Amino acid sequence: MKKPQDTRDIRREYIAGQLSRKQLDTNPTRQFSHWMKDAVQANIKDPTCMTLATCGDDGMPSARIVLLKHHDESGFCWYTNYQSAKGNQIQQNPKASLLFYWHDLDRQVRISGTVEKVSAETSDHYFDTRPLDSRISAIVSQQSRPVDSRETLLTQIEHQNQATQDEKVSRPDYWGGYLLKPEEFEFWQGRQDRLHDRFCYSKDSDEWKIERLAP
């Protein structure tokens, strides 16, 4: 029998930076914006990638990568098929967590809160800005459901292209945006010897309380 791969000795030191209480903005959304700007300026590949973790009625957590499309004080937004696995889980349990990891900066941000759909007008506006091929794919794909082959998908896309040649490609009602309204943030900066800097923002009435966490 082939020996299982042993990864216990794969490690590195985190030496990209440090984080102190005085460096933090009092507002976690502004602090996130500062770090997102740093990630973009550092030319990190796909800086808006985030892990979205959800959990439905069965209690089994599920995680996948999605893309942050916009954020402000109201929350953090992404777009998807409402009938997908994550859409069904959010309908059953409208609580979720986001995780950003910027490897080159040794930084993570975790954001947890409640999820709601954005308005139809907001979803329409974003859908209309997408490339045509992406809009066609969103219409055709029954996301998360079994499909017998890639050829089947390509045939369906070709049929949809022919059907909408001279027409506006409108957003289907099963596709749109979600907004996570934060209740807790954690900012993590990797440090040497695993003594990482971690700070948690939690809501205290209408204010944000900031606490350092043990690594």
PDB file of N, CA and C in Angstrom, residues 6 35 44 66 74 87 110 113 123 130 155 165 187 208:
ATOM      1  N   ASP A   6       2.750  12.869   3.718  1.00  0.00           N
ATOM      2  CA  ASP A   6       2.979  13.494   5.023  1.00  0.00           C
ATOM      3  C   ASP A   6       3.319  14.966   4.805  1.00  0.00           C
ATOM      4  N   TRP A  35      -7.279  47.598   3.674  1.00  0.00           N
ATOM      5  CA  TRP A  35      -6.573  46.350   3.352  1.00  0.00           C
ATOM      6  C   TRP A  35      -6.873  45.899   1.921  1.00  0.00           C
ATOM      7  N   ILE A  44      -1.959  41.556  -6.126  1.00  0.00           N
ATOM      8  CA  ILE A  44      -2.335  40.203  -5.749  1.00  0.00           C
ATOM      9  C   ILE A  44      -3.381  39.688  -6.731  1.00  0.00           C
ATOM     10  N   VAL A  66     -16.322  32.798  -3.988  1.00  0.00           N
ATOM     11  CA  VAL A  66     -17.121  33.713  -4.802  1.00  0.00           C
ATOM     12  C   VAL A  66     -16.351  35.037  -4.875  1.00  0.00           C
ATOM     13  N   SER A  74     -23.403  49.345   4.329  1.00  0.00           N
ATOM     14  CA  SER A  74     -24.599  48.492   4.377  1.00  0.00           C
ATOM     15  C   SER A  74     -24.251  47.013   4.328  1.00  0.00           C
ATOM     16  N   GLY A  87     -27.594  29.201  -2.448  1.00  0.00           N
ATOM     17  CA  GLY A  87     -28.845  29.931  -2.367  1.00  0.00           C
ATOM     18  C   GLY A  87     -29.877  29.212  -1.510  1.00  0.00           C
ATOM     19  N   ARG A 110     -11.967  37.893   8.278  1.00  0.00           N
ATOM     20  CA  ARG A 110     -13.183  37.083   8.407  1.00  0.00           C
ATOM     21  C   ARG A 110     -14.336  38.004   8.781  1.00  0.00           C
ATOM     22  N   GLY A 113     -22.136  37.485   9.543  1.00  0.00           N
ATOM     23  CA  GLY A 113     -23.353  38.260   9.728  1.00  0.00           C
ATOM     24  C   GLY A 113     -24.553  37.602   9.083  1.00  0.00           C
ATOM     25  N   SER A 123     -29.730  44.255  -8.700  1.00  0.00           N
ATOM     26  CA  SER A 123     -29.327  43.069  -9.466  1.00  0.00           C
ATOM     27  C   SER A 123     -29.411  43.324 -10.964  1.00  0.00           C
ATOM     28  N   ARG A 130     -22.527  43.043 -17.104  1.00  0.00           N
ATOM     29  CA  ARG A 130     -21.714  41.846 -17.336  1.00  0.00           C
ATOM     30  C   ARG A 130     -21.513  41.617 -18.842  1.00  0.00           C
ATOM     31  N   THR A 155     -24.405  23.267 -26.059  1.00  0.00           N
ATOM     32  CA  THR A 155     -25.564  23.251 -26.960  1.00  0.00           C
ATOM     33  C   THR A 155     -26.652  24.182 -26.457  1.00  0.00           C
ATOM     34  N   GLN A 165     -30.517  36.826 -30.274  1.00  0.00           N
ATOM     35  CA  GLN A 165     -29.600  37.552 -31.160  1.00  0.00           C
ATOM     36  C   GLN A 165     -29.869  39.044 -31.217  1.00  0.00           C
ATOM     37  N   PHE A 187      -9.578  40.698  11.865  1.00  0.00           N
ATOM     38  CA  PHE A 187      -8.422  41.013  11.023  1.00  0.00           C
ATOM     39  C   PHE A 187      -7.213  40.255  11.579  1.00  0.00           C
ATOM     40  N   TRP A 208     -18.718  49.810  17.564  1.00  0.00           N
ATOM     41  CA  TRP A 208     -17.870  48.630  17.356  1.00  0.00           C
ATOM     42  C   TRP A 208     -16.850  48.525  18.466  1.00  0.00           C
TER      43      TRP A 208
END
